[in-house]
Amino acid sequence: MAKEPRKLDELTLWDDAKLMIEKAKADGVETVWDRLEQQTPHCTFCEKGTTCNKCVMGPCRISDKKPRGVCGADADLTVARNFGRFVAAGAASHSDHGRDLVETLLAVGRGKTRDYAIRDEEKLRRIAAEVGIDVDGREAKDVARDLAETFVQDFGFATEGLSFICRVPEKRRALWKKLGITPRGVDRDVVEMMHRTHMGVDSDAVNICLHAARVSLADGWGGSMIATEISDILFGTPTPRSAKVNLGVLRADQVNILVHGHSPIVSEMILAAARDPKMLAKAKDAGASGINIAGLCCTGNELLMRQGVPIAGNHLMTELAIVTGAVETIVVDYQCIMPSLVQVAHCYHTRFVSTSDKAKFTGGDHVEFHYDNAREKALEVVGEAIERFKLRDPAKVDIPCDPVEITTGFSNEAILGALGGTPAPLIEAIKDGKVRGVAGIVGCNNPKLKHDHCHVTLARELIKRNVLVLATGCATVAMGKAGLLMPEAASEAGEGLAAVCRSLGIPPVLHVGSCVDNARILHICGVLANALGVDIADLPVAASAPEWYSEKAAAIGLYAVASGIYTHLGLPPHITGSETVTSLALEGLEGVVGAVFAVEPDPVKAADLMDTRISIKRKALGLSD
Ligand code: XCC
Ligand code: SF4
């Protein structure tokens, strides 16, 4: 039976989105919500994770009536194999992004690029020393080369283990060792998952799930952490600054270029090209008052954190940003770029430009960026965008709403800086209960859920209960639009948290970066645990990905849990066809890694769950609640 299409109010929280969904309809543009409707109801086997397509004896669908595939795999094994590959794909994505940064750092160290350089030499030296590289009296270039070469090892298998294992509290490391889930090498662990899930290899659901945990840890404490740290070294460690968010950041009088994807390698170059005086002069000649770069999704977060570049929207806003009719060019690298953007761009004067050899888009233009040509290619792309400005049809332009003010840039260095250089004041605030705990709200949007509603409601509920919130990825845009990334939002926080925010001049929700920057949250949890002499699982912390959709988000959720952080998800992964895997995720993991997943679509109930968890951990630490 066909369901009634959802009303506009049920699709999204925001006016800018609603107006653009209506404009899309009027302009004949199909959106993600239209296609979701076409695709629903979904295949129930796929929803439960009980289809297998891993060999040509199949495909097989496991059910009560037909409980085993042709090879004999049951529902538990089928779900575990599917989930294992799902997590491996997510870990691979973050980590391959990290690899691009390692290659760029290596090129800098070897003097093979003039386009990239070390922007934060202090951090370069600090990180290099942390992973055991001799830094004294050496040139930055040489340190960069050695650091990159060390990280190359993290990807392989002839290693002593990941460089950043040194950040993991002792107890956690011992636990991983006992369980046999210490991550060894990023590529090794991902490849091994592909191997294990081939027909006739690992045929024990729990064993596969444990390896999935190891793969995710190789992402969190490996690929993602490396991506974050090198990005800071090459492009600068973020410091607090103000910026703006929503579709209102687009400018009717300027050339608008959107950057979308994940790695700062391309977006930083586009930004630099847009600030080039020759380009600005060219834009003036074309009748524009300037060149406006605006971010989408995680590369937007990267530019936002480090440069205060405005961010136009999150995952579900990417199509709608083009629907404004005000975008000359959208430049993408990889991940979360809906292939539909090419068609949406074709409905307007917008040029779609892909830049990575690993992510081409049929129907789009491809301008390949490498570390030795990036500056030149960026100038080419920006120059062409200026030409496009002349083709803009003012009758098709509608930029809804005024932008909302936000503060951003809370790297761990900045957070510690705000605290006076040590975590002690935060620990004191936690001990005396002013800040009852810390929660990360991270991740995507999913058109199955009302856009940004869960993010915002959950954050409001948590800060009310004196829980400091850290936001990354697409959650950031939701927080920003709701006004929660401003110090004034302290008025929505509980008394204790509000007082702390006021005394430090910070918002109750801190923007800590993109999705790979969830590694910053892992790191700071490690720092807090070490300062208290406990395990991460003992801390009054929790995480949530209330509107997640991607394989990457599954990897993030799992590395959080495997690191000892209780993690809420707004939607279940496709595992419900296996009781073994589902109960492991929701209960069993507690006794294994000291944390579990909770699945709860209602954000208020989710806040209750996270709050309860924080209370339990406070009591166990002997803190009043
Ligand atoms: Fe993608 Fe990172 Fe999710 Fe946003 S939050 S939809 S993964 S861009 Ni990472
Ligand atoms: Fe079917 Fe087994 Fe092949 Fe999967 S691996 S398709 S369950 S025969």
PDB file of C-alpha atoms and ligand atoms in Angstrom, residues 94 260-262 297-298 314-315 335-336 442-445 472-475 514-515 549-550 552-553 556, ligand 1:
ATOM      1  CA  HIS A  94      38.262   7.975   6.114  1.00  0.00           C
ATOM      2  CA  HIS A 260      31.887  19.841  -1.239  1.00  0.00           C
ATOM      3  CA  GLY A 261      33.473  16.610  -0.089  1.00  0.00           C
ATOM      4  CA  HIS A 262      35.988  15.924   2.623  1.00  0.00           C
ATOM      5  CA  CYS A 297      29.504  18.867   4.390  1.00  0.00           C
ATOM      6  CA  CYS A 298      32.914  18.005   5.756  1.00  0.00           C
ATOM      7  CA  ASN A 314      24.942  19.833   5.413  1.00  0.00           C
ATOM      8  CA  HIS A 315      24.224  16.594   3.575  1.00  0.00           C
ATOM      9  CA  GLN A 335      32.460  11.079  -0.196  1.00  0.00           C
ATOM     10  CA  CYS A 336      28.835  12.047   0.405  1.00  0.00           C
ATOM     11  CA  VAL A 442      28.213  13.704  15.213  1.00  0.00           C
ATOM     12  CA  GLY A 443      27.355  12.624  11.746  1.00  0.00           C
ATOM     13  CA  CYS A 444      25.041  12.890   8.898  1.00  0.00           C
ATOM     14  CA  ASN A 445      21.507  13.598   7.820  1.00  0.00           C
ATOM     15  CA  THR A 472      31.309  17.498  14.176  1.00  0.00           C
ATOM     16  CA  GLY A 473      30.390  16.855  10.570  1.00  0.00           C
ATOM     17  CA  CYS A 474      26.908  17.507   9.342  1.00  0.00           C
ATOM     18  CA  ALA A 475      25.586  17.826  12.894  1.00  0.00           C
ATOM     19  CA  SER A 514      34.701  17.428  10.334  1.00  0.00           C
ATOM     20  CA  CYS A 515      33.972  13.712  10.594  1.00  0.00           C
ATOM     21  CA  TYR A 549      23.368   7.334   6.983  1.00  0.00           C
ATOM     22  CA  SER A 550      26.870   6.333   5.854  1.00  0.00           C
ATOM     23  CA  LYS A 552      31.745   5.947   7.595  1.00  0.00           C
ATOM     24  CA  ALA A 553      29.335   6.779  10.382  1.00  0.00           C
ATOM     25  CA  ILE A 556      32.824   5.983  13.747  1.00  0.00           C
TER      26      ILE A 556
HETATM   27 FE1  XCC B   1      28.815  12.702   4.999  1.00  0.00          FE
HETATM   28 FE2  XCC B   1      31.179  14.000   6.372  1.00  0.00          FE
HETATM   29 FE3  XCC B   1      27.784  12.069   7.167  1.00  0.00          FE
HETATM   30 FE4  XCC B   1      27.967  14.540   6.512  1.00  0.00          FE
HETATM   31  S1  XCC B   1      28.402  13.678   8.415  1.00  0.00           S
HETATM   32  S2  XCC B   1      26.808  13.098   5.524  1.00  0.00           S
HETATM   33  S3  XCC B   1      29.435  11.069   6.329  1.00  0.00           S
HETATM   34  S4  XCC B   1      29.650  14.697   5.230  1.00  0.00           S
HETATM   35 NI1  XCC B   1      30.460  12.750   8.268  1.00  0.00          NI
END
